[in-house]
mmCIF file of C-alpha atoms and ligand atoms in Angstrom:
data_model
loop_
_atom_site.group_PDB
_atom_site.id
_atom_site.type_symbol
_atom_site.label_atom_id
_atom_site.label_comp_id
_atom_site.label_asym_id
_atom_site.label_seq_id
_atom_site.Cartn_x
_atom_site.Cartn_y
_atom_site.Cartn_z
ATOM 1 C CA MET R 1 8.912 16.034 -26.126
ATOM 2 C CA ASN R 2 7.849 12.903 -23.705
ATOM 3 C CA LEU R 3 6.784 14.925 -20.633
ATOM 4 C CA ARG R 4 7.089 12.171 -17.822
ATOM 5 C CA ILE R 5 6.905 14.022 -14.756
ATOM 6 C CA PRO R 6 4.073 13.905 -12.403
ATOM 7 C CA GLY R 7 2.075 16.926 -13.631
ATOM 8 C CA PRO R 8 2.069 19.339 -15.378
ATOM 9 C CA THR R 9 1.300 16.410 -17.735
ATOM 10 C CA PRO R 10 0.694 16.359 -21.559
ATOM 11 C CA CYS R 11 -2.771 17.181 -22.906
ATOM 12 C CA PRO R 12 -4.368 15.827 -26.069
ATOM 13 C CA PRO R 13 -4.363 18.180 -29.267
ATOM 14 C CA GLU R 14 -8.624 18.339 -28.751
ATOM 15 C CA VAL R 15 -7.973 19.605 -25.653
ATOM 16 C CA LEU R 16 -5.249 22.437 -26.584
ATOM 17 C CA ALA R 17 -7.676 22.846 -29.417
ATOM 18 C CA ALA R 18 -10.740 23.804 -26.763
ATOM 19 C CA MET R 19 -8.117 26.209 -25.019
ATOM 20 C CA SER R 20 -8.101 28.220 -28.052
ATOM 21 C CA ARG R 21 -11.494 28.924 -28.272
ATOM 22 C CA PRO R 22 -12.601 32.663 -28.412
ATOM 23 C CA MET R 23 -13.429 34.130 -24.841
ATOM 24 C CA VAL R 24 -17.236 34.432 -23.948
ATOM 25 C CA ASP R 25 -19.085 36.172 -21.288
ATOM 26 C CA HIS R 26 -18.193 34.247 -18.025
ATOM 27 C CA ARG R 27 -21.398 35.371 -17.059
ATOM 28 C CA GLY R 28 -23.807 34.945 -20.253
ATOM 29 C CA PRO R 29 -25.386 31.188 -21.308
ATOM 30 C CA GLU R 30 -22.340 29.632 -23.227
ATOM 31 C CA MET R 31 -20.455 29.695 -19.579
ATOM 32 C CA ALA R 32 -23.635 28.380 -17.739
ATOM 33 C CA ALA R 33 -24.256 26.176 -19.728
ATOM 34 C CA LEU R 34 -20.804 24.904 -19.760
ATOM 35 C CA ILE R 35 -21.075 24.408 -15.642
ATOM 36 C CA LEU R 36 -23.997 22.953 -15.592
ATOM 37 C CA ARG R 37 -23.121 20.498 -17.866
ATOM 38 C CA THR R 38 -19.333 19.576 -16.630
ATOM 39 C CA ALA R 39 -19.655 19.733 -12.745
ATOM 40 C CA PRO R 40 -21.773 17.232 -12.415
ATOM 41 C CA ARG R 41 -19.864 15.182 -14.743
ATOM 42 C CA LEU R 42 -17.107 15.351 -11.911
ATOM 43 C CA LYS R 43 -19.160 13.141 -9.684
ATOM 44 C CA SER R 44 -18.527 9.760 -11.032
ATOM 45 C CA ALA R 45 -14.767 10.668 -10.849
ATOM 46 C CA PHE R 46 -15.185 11.282 -7.513
ATOM 47 C CA GLN R 47 -17.654 8.502 -6.720
ATOM 48 C CA THR R 48 -19.786 11.031 -4.501
ATOM 49 C CA LYS R 49 -23.729 11.944 -4.709
ATOM 50 C CA ASN R 50 -22.155 15.641 -3.502
ATOM 51 C CA ASP R 51 -21.395 18.708 -5.348
ATOM 52 C CA VAL R 52 -17.921 18.901 -6.847
ATOM 53 C CA LEU R 53 -17.009 22.491 -6.941
ATOM 54 C CA ILE R 54 -14.933 24.051 -9.515
ATOM 55 C CA VAL R 55 -12.008 26.397 -8.195
ATOM 56 C CA THR R 56 -9.634 28.743 -10.391
ATOM 57 C CA THR R 57 -6.565 27.963 -8.854
ATOM 58 C CA SER R 58 -3.584 25.262 -8.451
ATOM 59 C CA GLY R 59 -3.777 22.233 -6.417
ATOM 60 C CA THR R 60 -2.515 23.745 -3.422
ATOM 61 C CA GLY R 61 -5.311 26.373 -3.552
ATOM 62 C CA GLY R 62 -7.802 23.707 -3.364
ATOM 63 C CA LEU R 63 -6.019 22.048 -0.429
ATOM 64 C CA GLU R 64 -6.009 25.551 1.530
ATOM 65 C CA SER R 65 -9.668 25.910 0.712
ATOM 66 C CA ALA R 66 -10.298 22.572 2.301
ATOM 67 C CA VAL R 67 -8.512 23.739 5.501
ATOM 68 C CA VAL R 68 -9.623 27.247 6.072
ATOM 69 C CA ASN R 69 -13.772 26.058 5.157
ATOM 70 C CA THR R 70 -13.961 23.186 7.831
ATOM 71 C CA LEU R 71 -11.823 24.618 10.748
ATOM 72 C CA SER R 72 -10.814 27.462 13.491
ATOM 73 C CA PRO R 73 -7.672 28.973 14.384
ATOM 74 C CA GLY R 74 -6.778 26.776 17.501
ATOM 75 C CA ASP R 75 -8.646 23.384 16.327
ATOM 76 C CA HIS R 76 -6.389 20.328 16.956
ATOM 77 C CA VAL R 77 -5.304 18.371 13.701
ATOM 78 C CA LEU R 78 -3.744 15.484 13.172
ATOM 79 C CA SER R 79 -0.969 15.646 10.110
ATOM 80 C CA VAL R 80 -0.655 12.271 8.574
ATOM 81 C CA SER R 81 2.660 12.654 6.476
ATOM 82 C CA ILE R 82 4.822 10.944 4.164
ATOM 83 C CA GLY R 83 6.543 12.900 2.134
ATOM 84 C CA ASN R 84 6.725 16.720 1.209
ATOM 85 C CA PHE R 85 3.079 17.265 0.182
ATOM 86 C CA GLY R 86 1.894 16.004 3.373
ATOM 87 C CA GLU R 87 4.006 18.439 5.100
ATOM 88 C CA ARG R 88 2.644 21.155 2.854
ATOM 89 C CA LEU R 89 -0.838 20.480 3.949
ATOM 90 C CA ALA R 90 0.066 20.476 7.597
ATOM 91 C CA GLN R 91 1.913 23.815 6.572
ATOM 92 C CA ILE R 92 -1.358 25.251 5.598
ATOM 93 C CA ALA R 93 -3.231 24.513 8.424
ATOM 94 C CA THR R 94 -0.452 25.921 11.065
ATOM 95 C CA ALA R 95 -0.367 28.626 8.834
ATOM 96 C CA PHE R 96 -4.339 29.312 9.559
ATOM 97 C CA GLY R 97 -3.771 28.646 13.364
ATOM 98 C CA ALA R 98 -4.570 25.468 13.437
ATOM 99 C CA VAL R 99 -2.547 23.083 16.401
ATOM 100 C CA VAL R 100 -1.082 20.681 14.415
ATOM 101 C CA THR R 101 0.373 17.395 16.115
ATOM 102 C CA LYS R 102 2.595 15.357 13.429
ATOM 103 C CA LEU R 103 2.644 11.635 12.728
ATOM 104 C CA PRO R 104 4.896 11.319 9.562
ATOM 105 C CA PHE R 105 6.329 8.325 8.208
ATOM 106 C CA GLU R 106 9.600 7.801 6.645
ATOM 107 C CA ASN R 107 10.226 8.708 2.777
ATOM 108 C CA GLY R 108 8.512 5.239 0.835
ATOM 109 C CA ARG R 109 6.639 4.239 3.394
ATOM 110 C CA ALA R 110 2.592 4.398 3.773
ATOM 111 C CA ALA R 111 0.626 5.661 6.981
ATOM 112 C CA ASP R 112 0.080 2.988 9.209
ATOM 113 C CA PRO R 113 -3.814 3.174 10.338
ATOM 114 C CA GLU R 114 -3.202 1.628 13.567
ATOM 115 C CA ARG R 115 -0.905 4.192 14.527
ATOM 116 C CA VAL R 116 -3.288 6.916 13.300
ATOM 117 C CA ALA R 117 -5.842 5.123 15.244
ATOM 118 C CA ASP R 118 -3.405 5.552 18.166
ATOM 119 C CA ALA R 119 -2.528 9.257 17.698
ATOM 120 C CA LEU R 120 -6.292 10.014 17.789
ATOM 121 C CA ARG R 121 -7.134 8.273 20.773
ATOM 122 C CA ALA R 122 -4.176 10.478 22.906
ATOM 123 C CA ASP R 123 -6.368 13.746 21.629
ATOM 124 C CA PRO R 124 -9.552 13.361 21.848
ATOM 125 C CA ALA R 125 -9.938 16.970 20.849
ATOM 126 C CA LEU R 126 -8.575 16.181 17.042
ATOM 127 C CA LYS R 127 -10.932 17.840 14.861
ATOM 128 C CA ALA R 128 -9.725 17.108 11.579
ATOM 129 C CA VAL R 129 -6.900 14.339 9.895
ATOM 130 C CA LEU R 130 -4.962 15.650 6.928
ATOM 131 C CA ILE R 131 -4.327 12.465 4.428
ATOM 132 C CA THR R 132 -2.040 12.643 1.352
ATOM 133 C CA HIS R 133 -3.503 9.760 -0.777
ATOM 134 C CA ASN R 134 -1.146 9.711 -3.458
ATOM 135 C CA GLU R 135 2.484 11.623 -2.232
ATOM 136 C CA THR R 136 3.812 12.511 -5.610
ATOM 137 C CA SER R 137 7.642 13.333 -3.789
ATOM 138 C CA THR R 138 7.949 9.624 -2.863
ATOM 139 C CA GLY R 139 5.936 7.390 -5.281
ATOM 140 C CA VAL R 140 3.353 6.163 -2.535
ATOM 141 C CA THR R 141 -0.174 5.659 -2.223
ATOM 142 C CA ASN R 142 -1.551 5.565 1.238
ATOM 143 C CA PRO R 143 -4.208 2.988 1.824
ATOM 144 C CA LEU R 144 -6.577 5.571 1.997
ATOM 145 C CA GLU R 145 -10.065 3.424 2.744
ATOM 146 C CA ALA R 146 -8.100 1.716 5.864
ATOM 147 C CA LEU R 147 -6.878 5.146 7.015
ATOM 148 C CA ALA R 148 -10.282 6.671 6.491
ATOM 149 C CA ALA R 149 -11.536 3.556 8.981
ATOM 150 C CA ALA R 150 -9.530 4.316 11.427
ATOM 151 C CA VAL R 151 -10.279 8.035 11.880
ATOM 152 C CA ARG R 152 -14.131 7.123 11.908
ATOM 153 C CA PRO R 153 -14.623 6.259 15.447
ATOM 154 C CA SER R 154 -13.015 9.535 16.495
ATOM 155 C CA GLY R 155 -15.408 11.665 14.371
ATOM 156 C CA ALA R 156 -12.827 13.865 13.327
ATOM 157 C CA LEU R 157 -13.140 15.091 9.610
ATOM 158 C CA VAL R 158 -10.964 13.111 6.926
ATOM 159 C CA ILE R 159 -9.508 16.146 4.623
ATOM 160 C CA VAL R 160 -7.642 14.340 1.846
ATOM 161 C CA ASP R 161 -4.763 16.090 -0.988
ATOM 162 C CA ALA R 162 -6.144 13.324 -3.569
ATOM 163 C CA VAL R 163 -4.529 15.679 -6.231
ATOM 164 C CA SER R 164 -2.059 13.146 -8.009
ATOM 165 C CA SER R 165 -4.266 10.342 -7.940
ATOM 166 C CA LEU R 166 -7.959 11.236 -8.060
ATOM 167 C CA SER R 167 -8.897 10.444 -12.138
ATOM 168 C CA SER R 168 -6.338 8.132 -12.104
ATOM 169 C CA ILE R 169 -6.221 5.772 -9.301
ATOM 170 C CA PRO R 170 -10.058 4.978 -7.810
ATOM 171 C CA VAL R 171 -11.033 6.885 -5.034
ATOM 172 C CA LYS R 172 -14.078 6.370 -3.378
ATOM 173 C CA VAL R 173 -15.477 9.205 -1.826
ATOM 174 C CA ASP R 174 -18.620 8.765 -0.290
ATOM 175 C CA ALA R 175 -17.925 4.862 0.527
ATOM 176 C CA TRP R 176 -14.730 5.579 1.999
ATOM 177 C CA GLY R 177 -15.980 8.275 4.243
ATOM 178 C CA LEU R 178 -13.867 10.943 2.932
ATOM 179 C CA ASP R 179 -15.060 14.455 3.911
ATOM 180 C CA VAL R 180 -13.068 16.960 1.955
ATOM 181 C CA VAL R 181 -10.908 16.101 -1.369
ATOM 182 C CA VAL R 182 -8.918 17.742 -3.658
ATOM 183 C CA SER R 183 -7.772 17.196 -6.816
ATOM 184 C CA GLY R 184 -5.909 19.102 -9.548
ATOM 185 C CA SER R 185 -6.128 19.922 -13.338
ATOM 186 C CA GLN R 186 -2.669 19.228 -14.409
ATOM 187 C CA LYS R 187 -2.227 15.840 -12.943
ATOM 188 C CA GLY R 188 -4.583 12.668 -14.563
ATOM 189 C CA TRP R 189 -7.008 15.121 -16.022
ATOM 190 C CA MET R 190 -5.107 15.658 -19.105
ATOM 191 C CA LEU R 191 -5.482 19.477 -18.601
ATOM 192 C CA PRO R 192 -3.453 22.324 -18.039
ATOM 193 C CA PRO R 193 -2.735 23.512 -14.539
ATOM 194 C CA GLY R 194 -5.078 26.149 -13.117
ATOM 195 C CA LEU R 195 -8.359 24.865 -11.746
ATOM 196 C CA ALA R 196 -8.650 22.624 -8.613
ATOM 197 C CA PHE R 197 -11.625 20.178 -7.631
ATOM 198 C CA VAL R 198 -13.209 20.248 -4.550
ATOM 199 C CA ALA R 199 -15.777 17.457 -2.976
ATOM 200 C CA LEU R 200 -17.494 18.298 0.571
ATOM 201 C CA SER R 201 -19.392 15.517 2.386
ATOM 202 C CA GLU R 202 -22.515 16.790 4.522
ATOM 203 C CA ARG R 203 -20.448 16.686 7.417
ATOM 204 C CA ALA R 204 -17.780 18.662 5.962
ATOM 205 C CA TRP R 205 -20.565 21.505 5.128
ATOM 206 C CA GLU R 206 -21.987 21.348 8.681
ATOM 207 C CA ALA R 207 -18.640 22.164 10.188
ATOM 208 C CA SER R 208 -18.156 24.878 7.377
ATOM 209 C CA LYS R 209 -20.741 26.681 9.037
ATOM 210 C CA THR R 210 -19.204 27.541 12.148
ATOM 211 C CA ALA R 211 -15.013 27.234 11.060
ATOM 212 C CA THR R 212 -13.776 30.581 11.297
ATOM 213 C CA MET R 213 -10.422 30.552 9.557
ATOM 214 C CA PRO R 214 -9.969 33.469 7.223
ATOM 215 C CA ARG R 215 -11.511 33.041 3.742
ATOM 216 C CA PHE R 216 -12.520 35.075 1.044
ATOM 217 C CA TYR R 217 -12.085 34.020 -2.459
ATOM 218 C CA PHE R 218 -11.699 30.330 -1.222
ATOM 219 C CA ASP R 219 -15.106 30.391 0.340
ATOM 220 C CA LEU R 220 -16.482 27.132 -1.083
ATOM 221 C CA ALA R 221 -20.054 28.575 -0.073
ATOM 222 C CA LYS R 222 -19.718 31.214 -2.144
ATOM 223 C CA THR R 223 -18.813 28.558 -5.017
ATOM 224 C CA ARG R 224 -21.315 25.978 -4.136
ATOM 225 C CA ASP R 225 -24.043 28.612 -4.357
ATOM 226 C CA ALA R 226 -22.973 30.315 -7.901
ATOM 227 C CA GLN R 227 -22.095 26.868 -9.626
ATOM 228 C CA ALA R 228 -25.350 25.658 -8.627
ATOM 229 C CA LYS R 229 -26.745 28.674 -10.996
ATOM 230 C CA GLY R 230 -24.194 28.005 -13.559
ATOM 231 C CA GLN R 231 -21.901 30.863 -12.199
ATOM 232 C CA THR R 232 -18.754 31.155 -9.790
ATOM 233 C CA PRO R 233 -17.802 33.586 -7.471
ATOM 234 C CA TRP R 234 -14.867 35.156 -9.412
ATOM 235 C CA THR R 235 -13.885 35.144 -12.874
ATOM 236 C CA PRO R 236 -12.903 31.474 -13.810
ATOM 237 C CA ALA R 237 -10.222 30.347 -15.822
ATOM 238 C CA LEU R 238 -12.647 29.960 -19.071
ATOM 239 C CA SER R 239 -9.657 28.135 -21.509
ATOM 240 C CA ILE R 240 -9.524 25.182 -18.837
ATOM 241 C CA TYR R 241 -13.136 25.609 -18.517
ATOM 242 C CA PHE R 242 -13.697 24.933 -22.156
ATOM 243 C CA ALA R 243 -10.611 22.006 -21.602
ATOM 244 C CA LEU R 244 -12.160 20.284 -18.995
ATOM 245 C CA ASP R 245 -15.597 19.497 -21.108
ATOM 246 C CA VAL R 246 -13.194 18.065 -23.749
ATOM 247 C CA ALA R 247 -11.108 16.238 -21.485
ATOM 248 C CA LEU R 248 -13.826 14.595 -19.588
ATOM 249 C CA ASP R 249 -15.583 13.370 -23.236
ATOM 250 C CA MET R 250 -12.119 11.633 -23.328
ATOM 251 C CA LEU R 251 -12.178 9.960 -20.355
ATOM 252 C CA GLU R 252 -15.734 9.184 -20.403
ATOM 253 C CA ALA R 253 -15.411 7.979 -23.772
ATOM 254 C CA GLU R 254 -12.458 5.694 -22.750
ATOM 255 C CA GLY R 255 -14.492 4.540 -19.292
ATOM 256 C CA TRP R 256 -13.140 5.701 -15.577
ATOM 257 C CA GLU R 257 -12.661 1.862 -15.192
ATOM 258 C CA GLN R 258 -10.050 0.990 -18.177
ATOM 259 C CA VAL R 259 -8.416 4.588 -17.374
ATOM 260 C CA TYR R 260 -7.524 3.256 -13.909
ATOM 261 C CA ALA R 261 -6.710 -0.473 -15.887
ATOM 262 C CA ARG R 262 -4.250 1.970 -18.202
ATOM 263 C CA HIS R 263 -2.792 3.559 -15.613
ATOM 264 C CA GLN R 264 -1.781 0.458 -13.710
ATOM 265 C CA VAL R 265 -0.756 -1.183 -16.441
ATOM 266 C CA CYS R 266 1.731 1.817 -17.286
ATOM 267 C CA ALA R 267 2.998 1.823 -13.900
ATOM 268 C CA ASP R 268 3.457 -2.071 -13.703
ATOM 269 C CA LEU R 269 5.539 -1.648 -16.700
ATOM 270 C CA THR R 270 7.431 1.483 -15.267
ATOM 271 C CA ARG R 271 8.424 -0.599 -12.367
ATOM 272 C CA ALA R 272 9.261 -3.526 -14.024
ATOM 273 C CA GLY R 273 11.367 -1.616 -16.427
ATOM 274 C CA VAL R 274 13.229 0.167 -14.072
ATOM 275 C CA LYS R 275 14.212 -2.992 -11.718
ATOM 276 C CA ARG R 276 15.634 -4.746 -14.804
ATOM 277 C CA LEU R 277 17.987 -2.120 -15.574
ATOM 278 C CA GLY R 278 19.201 -2.715 -11.806
ATOM 279 C CA LEU R 279 17.363 0.277 -10.011
ATOM 280 C CA GLU R 280 15.817 0.370 -6.817
ATOM 281 C CA LEU R 281 12.469 1.732 -6.248
ATOM 282 C CA LEU R 282 11.860 4.287 -2.965
ATOM 283 C CA ALA R 283 8.170 3.127 -2.341
ATOM 284 C CA ASP R 284 7.605 -0.157 -0.518
ATOM 285 C CA GLN R 285 6.425 -2.486 -3.322
ATOM 286 C CA ARG R 286 2.832 -2.982 -1.683
ATOM 287 C CA PHE R 287 1.936 0.955 -1.915
ATOM 288 C CA ALA R 288 3.867 1.856 -4.806
ATOM 289 C CA SER R 289 1.750 4.431 -7.106
ATOM 290 C CA ASN R 290 0.135 3.885 -10.451
ATOM 291 C CA THR R 291 0.700 7.378 -10.963
ATOM 292 C CA VAL R 292 4.456 8.197 -10.075
ATOM 293 C CA THR R 293 7.406 6.000 -9.875
ATOM 294 C CA ALA R 294 10.387 7.449 -7.486
ATOM 295 C CA VAL R 295 13.463 5.712 -8.484
ATOM 296 C CA LYS R 296 16.678 5.595 -5.876
ATOM 297 C CA ALA R 297 20.096 7.116 -7.701
ATOM 298 C CA PRO R 298 22.878 4.272 -6.773
ATOM 299 C CA GLN R 299 26.108 5.648 -5.127
ATOM 300 C CA GLY R 300 28.114 7.779 -7.955
ATOM 301 C CA MET R 301 24.533 8.161 -9.994
ATOM 302 C CA ASP R 302 24.599 12.162 -11.028
ATOM 303 C CA VAL R 303 20.843 12.981 -11.321
ATOM 304 C CA SER R 304 21.043 15.989 -12.456
ATOM 305 C CA LEU R 305 23.351 14.719 -15.282
ATOM 306 C CA LEU R 306 20.942 11.619 -16.025
ATOM 307 C CA ARG R 307 18.046 14.440 -16.150
ATOM 308 C CA LYS R 308 19.643 16.447 -18.521
ATOM 309 C CA THR R 309 20.837 13.685 -20.717
ATOM 310 C CA LEU R 310 17.422 12.243 -20.609
ATOM 311 C CA ARG R 311 15.994 15.692 -21.856
ATOM 312 C CA GLU R 312 18.927 16.622 -24.368
ATOM 313 C CA GLN R 313 19.447 13.352 -26.257
ATOM 314 C CA HIS R 314 16.364 11.628 -26.077
ATOM 315 C CA GLY R 315 13.408 14.108 -25.568
ATOM 316 C CA VAL R 316 12.437 12.616 -22.093
ATOM 317 C CA VAL R 317 11.496 14.832 -19.252
ATOM 318 C CA VAL R 318 11.779 12.882 -15.805
ATOM 319 C CA GLY R 319 11.427 14.757 -12.497
ATOM 320 C CA GLY R 320 14.040 15.226 -9.623
ATOM 321 C CA GLY R 321 13.480 14.758 -6.189
ATOM 322 C CA GLN R 322 11.960 17.363 -3.651
ATOM 323 C CA ALA R 323 13.454 18.930 -0.489
ATOM 324 C CA GLU R 324 15.446 16.127 1.045
ATOM 325 C CA LEU R 325 15.147 13.516 -1.554
ATOM 326 C CA THR R 326 17.067 16.278 -3.895
ATOM 327 C CA GLY R 327 19.696 14.419 -5.851
ATOM 328 C CA LYS R 328 18.889 11.125 -4.513
ATOM 329 C CA ILE R 329 15.932 9.757 -6.467
ATOM 330 C CA PHE R 330 14.515 10.589 -9.880
ATOM 331 C CA ARG R 331 10.705 10.223 -10.641
ATOM 332 C CA ILE R 332 8.882 9.101 -13.879
ATOM 333 C CA GLY R 333 5.230 10.336 -14.251
ATOM 334 C CA HIS R 334 2.517 7.990 -15.679
ATOM 335 C CA LEU R 335 -0.533 9.950 -15.401
ATOM 336 C CA GLY R 336 -3.533 11.335 -17.430
ATOM 337 C CA LEU R 337 -2.411 11.166 -21.307
ATOM 338 C CA VAL R 338 0.102 7.998 -21.009
ATOM 339 C CA GLN R 339 0.059 5.006 -23.193
ATOM 340 C CA GLU R 340 2.400 1.558 -23.065
ATOM 341 C CA ASP R 341 4.301 3.019 -25.869
ATOM 342 C CA ASP R 342 5.383 6.187 -24.094
ATOM 343 C CA ILE R 343 6.750 4.086 -20.748
ATOM 344 C CA LYS R 344 8.861 1.685 -23.255
ATOM 345 C CA ALA R 345 10.228 4.792 -25.032
ATOM 346 C CA THR R 346 10.854 6.102 -21.610
ATOM 347 C CA LEU R 347 12.652 2.890 -20.483
ATOM 348 C CA ASP R 348 14.730 3.171 -23.777
ATOM 349 C CA ALA R 349 16.071 6.492 -22.817
ATOM 350 C CA LEU R 350 16.944 5.722 -19.251
ATOM 351 C CA GLU R 351 18.751 2.604 -20.770
ATOM 352 C CA ALA R 352 20.672 4.500 -22.881
ATOM 353 C CA ALA R 353 21.367 7.535 -20.742
ATOM 354 C CA LEU R 354 21.974 5.941 -17.640
ATOM 355 C CA PRO R 355 25.774 5.067 -18.053
ATOM 356 C CA VAL R 356 26.376 8.385 -19.045
ATOM 357 C CA ALA R 357 25.387 9.317 -15.655
ATOM 358 C CA GLY R 358 27.697 6.535 -14.094
ATOM 359 C CA PHE R 359 25.500 4.247 -13.888
ATOM 360 C CA ARG R 360 25.852 0.834 -16.128
ATOM 361 C CA PRO R 361 22.584 -0.626 -16.264
ATOM 362 C CA ALA R 362 21.830 -4.437 -15.538
ATOM 363 C CA VAL R 363 20.518 -6.055 -19.034
ATOM 364 C CA ALA R 364 18.897 -4.575 -22.038
ATOM 365 C CA THR R 365 15.074 -3.605 -21.152
ATOM 366 C CA VAL R 366 13.444 -5.397 -24.218
HETATM 367 C C1 PLP Q 1 0.960 18.399 -7.604
HETATM 368 C C2 PLP Q 1 0.561 18.087 -6.256
HETATM 369 C C3 PLP Q 1 -0.105 19.354 -5.405
HETATM 370 C C4 PLP Q 1 0.326 20.661 -5.482
HETATM 371 O O1 PLP Q 1 -0.174 21.469 -6.562
HETATM 372 P P1 PLP Q 1 -0.080 22.664 -7.287
HETATM 373 O O2 PLP Q 1 -1.072 22.396 -8.644
HETATM 374 O O3 PLP Q 1 1.458 22.568 -7.757
HETATM 375 O O4 PLP Q 1 -0.448 23.590 -6.208
HETATM 376 C C5 PLP Q 1 -0.671 19.124 -4.130
HETATM 377 N N1 PLP Q 1 -0.583 17.744 -3.686
HETATM 378 C C6 PLP Q 1 0.203 16.757 -4.346
HETATM 379 C C7 PLP Q 1 -0.355 15.354 -3.898
HETATM 380 C C8 PLP Q 1 0.127 16.868 -5.695
HETATM 381 O O5 PLP Q 1 0.930 15.929 -6.321
#
């Protein structure tokens, strides 16, 4: 199967093989050595000098940890949302008692730094701003550097969902002044789901000392102290740690700049191919994502029939739309283990499947 959804993504055979290794004592020397050699390697992907913590959980768990370790019930928080995952982050903050002000942007649009600055001026009590770097539901990558710069004068913490960008699209955590940044193993990391990676700035660690939102499993100070000794506070997903070690070998051998460049090439190829077929992208072109492309379903197209045809006749799996975008878009994932040939095969399949779903493609893709 050509799995072209925006996570989980395909894993290289070397990574899958690592997952079949026998279990070890999670408190023993093999695991300590693995943690102590693996965790520091995440710093170059995050472009940070601070620790990157590894937590056994999905991306959402990583986001929950970001919120509960830095905030207290009653804190004013600004949610800058450009889609479904932005909404989810706001829901987490609300669930733990934050007073959330929403600054939503239309599906397909990026957030406007000016409006973020205005919202911060309107409420000087805002303690944190929640930002999605790459909105997987709409295929939009926010101008994160500019957004973080717009927040800085206010002193609010910048909490970033980089689940579907970090490792595929550059994120300069320290240079851009980001305070908490979360990624997830099943997106660009060529790994199965199960690990979240979380980086905190010194300011975020300072905030964690007085933050009173309830936390136990996700108490990141416990994770930090354990990780420094090659330990984890709770039993880690050992198999995915084995896989992480191998995936990092592969990504580092390719080189992070080359990894980013490959994502750019595959994204450009996807966007150009889709447009050549006569379809439109949901995203504002200037902010179209290099990890996922959301394609508008034209009038009369049956998205579920298109996805079924692609899967059953062509072995290509694409994503549907989420929430109010269900039936209105489909999404092609191009992150992690992806090469130009995977995209070419996807576009060929799409060209063949579109007429079945009620759309006549414009011209041949090749
Ligand atoms: C996939 C994703 C998540 C959620 O991750 P889970 O691993 O499903 O919990 C959060 N944010 C973004 C932007 C994502 O793409």
